[in-house]
Amino acid sequence: MAGGLAMVSIAQWLVAEGLLDASQLASATDRQRRQGGYLGDHLVEAGHLTAEEFYDALERSWRQERRDLVADPPDGALLVELDLERTVELGWIACELGDDGSVVVASSVPPTEDLVAEVLDHFPGRQPEFASCRGDDLDSVAIAARVERLAGARRTPPARLVHPIHIALAAVGAPVAMAAAVLVPLDVLAVLLLAAAAAFLVGGVIQVLTGYALLAGLDGPGSSTGTGLAAVVDDSELPLYTVIVRVCGGREGLEELFDNFRALDYPRDRTDAIIVVAQEDVETLRALRATSPRGWVRVARVPMADFVDVVQACDHGLALARGRYVVAYDQDERPAPDQLRRAVEVFESDLAARLAGASPAPPLVGLRVARRSGSQPFALDRMAEADEALGFGGPSGRGPARSPEVTAVHFNMRLLRRLGGFGLLLSRGGPRGNGDATPRIEALDSSSVRASAPDALAWWDQQADAFSQDVLDVATRTVALLRRGAERPAEEASAVAARLGAILLLLSYPVVLGGGVAAALRSSGMVGSLAGNAASVAIGEVVLVVGAVTIVAAAFLARRRGWRAGVDALALPVLWLLYSFAAWAALYAVLLRPRRVRRP
């Protein structure tokens, strides 16, 4: 009703201006009363005004002044009450409430009936009074209010569990274990080896059933390619896409960033680029003022503490996002030119399939770029890409959804906001509660190249820390599931089982391999002995499971991505040994972590 009254007051202004007569207004108002909808639509449909005349009149009637949000900022109390992400997305912000029942609204876009309705949803019964403002000022006010709101509740990243001492223990543990395999009695070695082989076999079976989808005969687990819809869509019909990048380094950093932006084959008028800069980075801010293409680039100035935290920085950018989809990139990252188009194709195809009832899957939340590499040769990058393409995903065992990185992941913007922002990618494991499914994040068949990439030690350290957090999380969830008994959700139990299977595989893999070789050498002259049989079982398991997976993976990737990817897959057994080394370091970290003392 309030929206209708607001429209009537505007229509009466149109009568006063001579653009309508009283009979035309009465007939349109009567038609709205009977049919519903917006009064403006009825005026246009009846031929009393053209759409252009109506919206020109709206702008003249509402835009009677300009508001400088920097010199005359909005009332802070109003900003606390507003859903800033929603209002900024629509291009408005409430400034003050008048004693006469009005609400002063600053808008960076021409006001429409939809905008009036949105304002009245927030302030029912009040009469909107619009003033124009700069879009940059609107963004700055929103970011400042968000920073102030979050100042007392900054995100605390999870403490790292893996330290140099745990790495040293893993490094020393391997030769000590091999020495023990040579020195302990053969029967003891055989029993230990059979126990490790059993754990390896159990982990492999679990992965077949729940995790390593290629072993179950699936075609390309976790990989999305779409149906070709985006290739035939006109550029003007592409959705608005938000791209968020943290930038530092002054003019050189900006030149690198804009070179990478220009490589993207996506219309500039459909690109909502948000650059996140530290407030204290005077050099970069000065360079932005001099070089930024302001037509399609917006700037979010945030405190240095938020800038260095990639999740906080990207979440600030997300608060300003207006696109249907959103992605964050590293400053030095050059995506494949068609990457945004490919992401749109997959998202839109998934939505179409779900609307048509052809797919029972939950909504597609995100798409992680399948291949990310540095410009310098880095063998681990290529091996890890091959492993991720198969859905195993390293220590976590949950494929592309699990990674210590939050960039190069494309999201449905509103679903990402609803799920809490980019921290979704760092939250530890699985479902959030009873009946809450794991967010659906798949792999996007595209690539990105970074000017710099983590070295082998940094990559391995990330794997060890991710694994340590996973071990704790799996233990906690397993205990919780056992306590809930028959009430445990099947999907949550499956997710925990898949990760538990990955843990068993990685921890037992080097034990089975090394122990099997040691037992075979020591029992070479003891045909039919327990140790000999245990060695045969252990080595046979490794050859059967690891060898078969490697061969199938190489053939699959060679067919899907070319012969180079197939060759990279042949090195997967070496990569899994590195994963296992990280897993053992993480296990030491979990076992030796300080225990919390419970207070009575």
mmCIF file of C-alpha atoms in Angstrom, residues 24 47 74 85 123 162 187 194 199 210 269 284 300 318 345 375 391 426 444 471 477 492 530 547 598:
data_model
loop_
_atom_site.group_PDB
_atom_site.id
_atom_site.type_symbol
_atom_site.label_atom_id
_atom_site.label_comp_id
_atom_site.label_asym_id
_atom_site.label_seq_id
_atom_site.Cartn_x
_atom_site.Cartn_y
_atom_site.Cartn_z
ATOM 1 C CA GLN A 24 -6.124 9.472 -17.161
ATOM 2 C CA GLY A 47 -0.849 4.928 -23.870
ATOM 3 C CA PRO A 74 24.412 9.168 6.025
ATOM 4 C CA GLU A 85 25.069 -5.618 0.429
ATOM 5 C CA PHE A 123 10.984 1.897 5.492
ATOM 6 C CA VAL A 162 52.192 -28.229 11.565
ATOM 7 C CA ASP A 187 57.190 -62.429 12.086
ATOM 8 C CA LEU A 194 49.506 -57.158 7.097
ATOM 9 C CA ALA A 199 44.234 -50.354 6.296
ATOM 10 C CA THR A 210 32.638 -42.565 -1.964
ATOM 11 C CA ASP A 269 29.899 -3.276 -19.927
ATOM 12 C CA THR A 284 48.780 2.291 -5.253
ATOM 13 C CA ALA A 300 37.299 -0.754 -2.108
ATOM 14 C CA LEU A 318 31.776 -9.312 -2.234
ATOM 15 C CA GLU A 345 27.850 -21.608 -19.561
ATOM 16 C CA SER A 375 55.009 -19.431 -15.510
ATOM 17 C CA GLY A 391 38.547 -35.916 -7.887
ATOM 18 C CA LEU A 426 38.512 -22.606 4.276
ATOM 19 C CA LEU A 444 35.754 -25.753 -14.240
ATOM 20 C CA VAL A 471 42.294 -35.287 10.733
ATOM 21 C CA ARG A 477 32.587 -35.648 13.123
ATOM 22 C CA GLU A 492 27.207 -36.505 6.026
ATOM 23 C CA LEU A 530 54.472 -65.490 6.836
ATOM 24 C CA GLY A 547 49.265 -49.118 -10.805
ATOM 25 C CA ARG A 598 39.173 -28.100 31.093
#
